[in-house]
Amino acid sequence: QATTNTGTDTSAPTVTFSPADGATGVAISSNITITFDEAVRNTDDTPLTDSNIDSLITLNDDYGADIAFDATIDANKKVITIDPTYYFTYSQTVYVAIGSTMEDSSGNSITASYATFTTVQNITTTAPTVTFSPPDGATEVPISSNITITFDEAMRNTDDTPLTDSNIDSLITLYDANGNDIAFD
């Protein structure tokens, strides 16, 4: 007498990207999620972890250059969150992909999948304002005064990297009335 096993899972996990493939106007600060309809693991039956998930994901810009990121997977092993190291640039096309490197508990591998989306166009049409303290032309400023430069919005380097204490000094020029450099930090 033959028996039929009706409880066998033969369906591969589905893969859903957010932002979705073809999305436009995506915020430059967006994270990316890859969601599965069931728990997944590595195809060698080992669990997915925050430390091994990055190597399974491809994240590139429209020129094919890698975009730095850190990915994490939730406790249920169903949602991968990709956090780019830096904000995307405006009007940038982003390509995210995952290979058939994962499977469900029944050994059904996911299908290699990808999504391509475009970030929002830069809607800022005015440059940030800069305020110096002491202001330009100030007189009788105490010799122990610090100088501050304040912007009306958050700033970054023109190559989209963050400003840091170690790279900001090279962007500032400070000299006396005779044109001699003044050391500062």
mmCIF file of C-alpha atoms in Angstrom:
data_model
loop_
_atom_site.group_PDB
_atom_site.id
_atom_site.type_symbol
_atom_site.label_atom_id
_atom_site.label_comp_id
_atom_site.label_asym_id
_atom_site.label_seq_id
_atom_site.Cartn_x
_atom_site.Cartn_y
_atom_site.Cartn_z
ATOM 1 C CA GLN A 1 0.000 0.000 0.000
ATOM 2 C CA ALA A 2 1.430 3.380 -1.020
ATOM 3 C CA THR A 3 1.239 6.407 1.266
ATOM 4 C CA THR A 4 1.157 10.031 0.212
ATOM 5 C CA ASN A 5 3.010 12.702 2.151
ATOM 6 C CA THR A 6 0.851 15.794 1.868
ATOM 7 C CA GLY A 7 2.866 17.930 4.338
ATOM 8 C CA THR A 8 5.992 18.389 2.226
ATOM 9 C CA ASP A 9 6.923 22.002 1.419
ATOM 10 C CA THR A 10 7.941 22.216 -2.225
ATOM 11 C CA SER A 11 7.560 25.977 -2.704
ATOM 12 C CA ALA A 12 10.539 28.308 -2.671
ATOM 13 C CA PRO A 13 10.314 31.367 -0.405
ATOM 14 C CA THR A 14 9.090 34.512 -2.159
ATOM 15 C CA VAL A 15 11.326 37.583 -2.195
ATOM 16 C CA THR A 16 9.930 41.134 -1.901
ATOM 17 C CA PHE A 17 12.034 44.295 -2.104
ATOM 18 C CA SER A 18 11.260 47.671 -0.593
ATOM 19 C CA PRO A 19 11.699 50.019 -2.358
ATOM 20 C CA ALA A 20 10.127 47.942 -5.097
ATOM 21 C CA ASP A 21 11.728 47.326 -8.473
ATOM 22 C CA GLY A 22 11.141 50.390 -10.658
ATOM 23 C CA ALA A 23 10.324 52.733 -7.767
ATOM 24 C CA THR A 24 11.148 56.414 -8.283
ATOM 25 C CA GLY A 25 11.375 59.342 -5.911
ATOM 26 C CA VAL A 26 12.916 57.200 -3.141
ATOM 27 C CA ALA A 27 14.292 59.296 -0.260
ATOM 28 C CA ILE A 28 18.099 59.476 -0.215
ATOM 29 C CA SER A 29 18.105 58.402 3.444
ATOM 30 C CA SER A 30 16.123 55.211 2.788
ATOM 31 C CA ASN A 31 17.051 51.773 4.015
ATOM 32 C CA ILE A 32 16.256 48.785 1.817
ATOM 33 C CA THR A 33 14.405 45.695 3.020
ATOM 34 C CA ILE A 34 14.254 42.237 1.503
ATOM 35 C CA THR A 35 11.320 40.270 2.914
ATOM 36 C CA PHE A 36 10.659 36.539 2.597
ATOM 37 C CA ASP A 37 7.280 34.858 3.146
ATOM 38 C CA GLU A 38 8.919 32.235 5.367
ATOM 39 C CA ALA A 39 12.102 31.882 7.406
ATOM 40 C CA VAL A 40 15.297 31.400 5.398
ATOM 41 C CA ARG A 41 18.793 30.084 6.107
ATOM 42 C CA ASN A 42 22.038 29.611 4.160
ATOM 43 C CA THR A 43 21.956 26.834 1.564
ATOM 44 C CA ASP A 44 24.502 24.913 3.669
ATOM 45 C CA ASP A 45 21.811 24.714 6.407
ATOM 46 C CA THR A 46 23.587 27.238 8.669
ATOM 47 C CA PRO A 47 21.623 30.142 10.141
ATOM 48 C CA LEU A 48 21.747 33.630 8.682
ATOM 49 C CA THR A 49 23.286 36.160 11.047
ATOM 50 C CA ASP A 50 24.043 39.865 11.022
ATOM 51 C CA SER A 51 27.709 38.961 10.518
ATOM 52 C CA ASN A 52 27.237 36.699 7.456
ATOM 53 C CA ILE A 53 24.356 38.363 5.621
ATOM 54 C CA ASP A 54 26.334 41.227 3.985
ATOM 55 C CA SER A 55 28.278 38.895 1.703
ATOM 56 C CA LEU A 56 25.033 37.585 0.176
ATOM 57 C CA ILE A 57 23.831 41.000 -1.019
ATOM 58 C CA THR A 58 24.916 43.202 -3.923
ATOM 59 C CA LEU A 59 24.310 46.962 -3.701
ATOM 60 C CA ASN A 60 25.555 49.140 -6.587
ATOM 61 C CA ASP A 61 24.997 52.570 -8.059
ATOM 62 C CA ASP A 62 24.100 53.251 -11.678
ATOM 63 C CA TYR A 63 27.790 53.065 -12.669
ATOM 64 C CA GLY A 64 28.238 49.606 -11.139
ATOM 65 C CA ALA A 65 30.262 50.871 -8.189
ATOM 66 C CA ASP A 66 29.641 49.194 -4.846
ATOM 67 C CA ILE A 67 27.657 51.135 -2.275
ATOM 68 C CA ALA A 68 28.888 50.475 1.268
ATOM 69 C CA PHE A 69 26.244 49.103 3.645
ATOM 70 C CA ASP A 70 25.573 47.018 6.721
ATOM 71 C CA ALA A 71 22.757 44.465 6.608
ATOM 72 C CA THR A 72 20.906 42.822 9.466
ATOM 73 C CA ILE A 73 18.347 40.030 9.625
ATOM 74 C CA ASP A 74 15.440 39.932 12.058
ATOM 75 C CA ALA A 75 15.036 37.246 14.729
ATOM 76 C CA ASN A 76 12.403 35.423 12.637
ATOM 77 C CA LYS A 77 14.847 35.175 9.685
ATOM 78 C CA LYS A 78 12.304 36.741 7.317
ATOM 79 C CA VAL A 79 13.421 40.375 6.880
ATOM 80 C CA ILE A 80 16.838 41.666 5.842
ATOM 81 C CA THR A 81 17.401 45.384 6.399
ATOM 82 C CA ILE A 82 20.136 47.024 4.341
ATOM 83 C CA ASP A 83 21.442 50.254 5.871
ATOM 84 C CA PRO A 84 23.694 52.178 3.445
ATOM 85 C CA THR A 85 26.743 53.670 5.155
ATOM 86 C CA TYR A 86 26.056 57.053 3.524
ATOM 87 C CA TYR A 87 22.909 58.603 2.112
ATOM 88 C CA PHE A 88 22.292 57.917 -1.542
ATOM 89 C CA THR A 89 22.797 60.853 -3.875
ATOM 90 C CA TYR A 90 19.936 62.683 -5.540
ATOM 91 C CA SER A 91 18.642 61.235 -8.838
ATOM 92 C CA GLN A 92 20.745 58.099 -8.318
ATOM 93 C CA THR A 93 19.781 54.698 -9.686
ATOM 94 C CA VAL A 94 20.386 51.967 -7.114
ATOM 95 C CA TYR A 95 20.649 48.245 -7.873
ATOM 96 C CA VAL A 96 20.158 45.699 -5.068
ATOM 97 C CA ALA A 97 20.343 41.946 -5.593
ATOM 98 C CA ILE A 98 20.410 38.680 -3.727
ATOM 99 C CA GLY A 99 21.493 35.390 -5.266
ATOM 100 C CA SER A 100 19.933 31.968 -4.761
ATOM 101 C CA THR A 101 22.080 31.637 -1.638
ATOM 102 C CA MET A 102 19.245 31.018 0.816
ATOM 103 C CA GLU A 103 16.627 28.350 1.338
ATOM 104 C CA ASP A 104 13.708 27.489 3.590
ATOM 105 C CA SER A 105 13.813 24.703 6.184
ATOM 106 C CA SER A 106 12.721 22.199 3.504
ATOM 107 C CA GLY A 107 15.688 23.027 1.262
ATOM 108 C CA ASN A 108 13.763 25.087 -1.316
ATOM 109 C CA SER A 109 16.200 27.746 -2.588
ATOM 110 C CA ILE A 110 15.080 31.288 -3.260
ATOM 111 C CA THR A 111 15.231 32.536 -6.821
ATOM 112 C CA ALA A 112 18.000 35.051 -7.483
ATOM 113 C CA SER A 113 16.237 38.412 -7.385
ATOM 114 C CA TYR A 114 16.975 42.090 -7.789
ATOM 115 C CA ALA A 115 15.386 45.516 -7.725
ATOM 116 C CA THR A 116 16.418 48.793 -9.272
ATOM 117 C CA PHE A 117 15.051 52.103 -8.005
ATOM 118 C CA THR A 118 15.809 55.806 -8.392
ATOM 119 C CA THR A 119 16.197 58.345 -5.616
ATOM 120 C CA VAL A 120 14.332 61.627 -5.504
ATOM 121 C CA GLN A 121 15.607 64.534 -7.542
ATOM 122 C CA ASN A 122 17.265 67.249 -5.518
ATOM 123 C CA ILE A 123 14.404 69.561 -4.667
ATOM 124 C CA THR A 124 16.638 72.014 -2.827
ATOM 125 C CA THR A 125 17.217 74.928 -5.132
ATOM 126 C CA THR A 126 19.031 77.199 -2.715
ATOM 127 C CA ALA A 127 22.473 76.747 -1.267
ATOM 128 C CA PRO A 128 22.862 76.382 2.491
ATOM 129 C CA THR A 129 23.504 79.636 4.345
ATOM 130 C CA VAL A 130 26.725 80.112 6.279
ATOM 131 C CA THR A 131 27.064 82.262 9.395
ATOM 132 C CA PHE A 132 30.397 83.153 10.968
ATOM 133 C CA SER A 133 30.882 84.124 14.597
ATOM 134 C CA PRO A 134 32.481 86.537 15.120
ATOM 135 C CA PRO A 135 30.879 88.015 11.991
ATOM 136 C CA ASP A 136 32.811 89.455 9.068
ATOM 137 C CA GLY A 137 34.298 92.857 9.931
ATOM 138 C CA ALA A 138 33.910 92.436 13.721
ATOM 139 C CA THR A 139 36.339 94.496 15.790
ATOM 140 C CA GLU A 140 37.612 94.251 19.352
ATOM 141 C CA VAL A 141 37.135 90.477 19.430
ATOM 142 C CA PRO A 142 38.865 88.954 22.496
ATOM 143 C CA ILE A 143 42.056 87.131 21.514
ATOM 144 C CA SER A 144 40.850 83.955 23.277
ATOM 145 C CA SER A 145 37.671 83.715 21.163
ATOM 146 C CA ASN A 146 36.838 80.616 19.154
ATOM 147 C CA ILE A 147 35.454 80.961 15.666
ATOM 148 C CA THR A 148 32.258 79.116 14.754
ATOM 149 C CA ILE A 149 30.830 78.434 11.323
ATOM 150 C CA THR A 150 27.109 77.606 11.379
ATOM 151 C CA PHE A 151 25.001 76.240 8.515
ATOM 152 C CA ASP A 152 21.203 76.363 8.273
ATOM 153 C CA GLU A 153 21.026 72.648 7.368
ATOM 154 C CA ALA A 154 23.092 69.493 7.808
ATOM 155 C CA MET A 155 26.225 69.392 5.671
ATOM 156 C CA ARG A 156 28.457 66.685 4.159
ATOM 157 C CA ASN A 157 31.494 66.571 1.877
ATOM 158 C CA THR A 158 30.828 66.986 -1.850
ATOM 159 C CA ASP A 159 31.718 63.291 -2.351
ATOM 160 C CA ASP A 160 28.767 62.412 -0.045
ATOM 161 C CA THR A 161 30.984 61.321 2.865
ATOM 162 C CA PRO A 162 30.277 62.691 6.342
ATOM 163 C CA LEU A 163 32.169 65.599 7.840
ATOM 164 C CA THR A 164 34.328 64.459 10.749
ATOM 165 C CA ASP A 165 36.735 65.999 13.237
ATOM 166 C CA SER A 166 39.581 64.444 11.265
ATOM 167 C CA ASN A 167 38.610 65.793 7.816
ATOM 168 C CA ILE A 168 37.107 69.200 8.606
ATOM 169 C CA ASP A 169 40.430 70.994 9.219
ATOM 170 C CA SER A 170 41.477 70.597 5.582
ATOM 171 C CA LEU A 171 38.352 72.465 4.446
ATOM 172 C CA ILE A 172 39.038 75.635 6.446
ATOM 173 C CA THR A 173 41.575 78.376 5.868
ATOM 174 C CA LEU A 174 42.594 80.610 8.773
ATOM 175 C CA TYR A 175 45.199 83.331 8.366
ATOM 176 C CA ASP A 176 46.154 86.719 9.811
ATOM 177 C CA ALA A 177 46.033 90.142 8.141
ATOM 178 C CA ASN A 178 49.498 89.537 6.635
ATOM 179 C CA GLY A 179 48.396 86.266 4.973
ATOM 180 C CA ASN A 180 50.246 84.025 7.441
ATOM 181 C CA ASP A 181 48.569 80.740 8.310
ATOM 182 C CA ILE A 182 47.227 80.423 11.845
ATOM 183 C CA ALA A 183 47.328 76.916 13.351
ATOM 184 C CA PHE A 184 43.982 75.594 14.593
ATOM 185 C CA ASP A 185 41.996 72.460 15.364
#
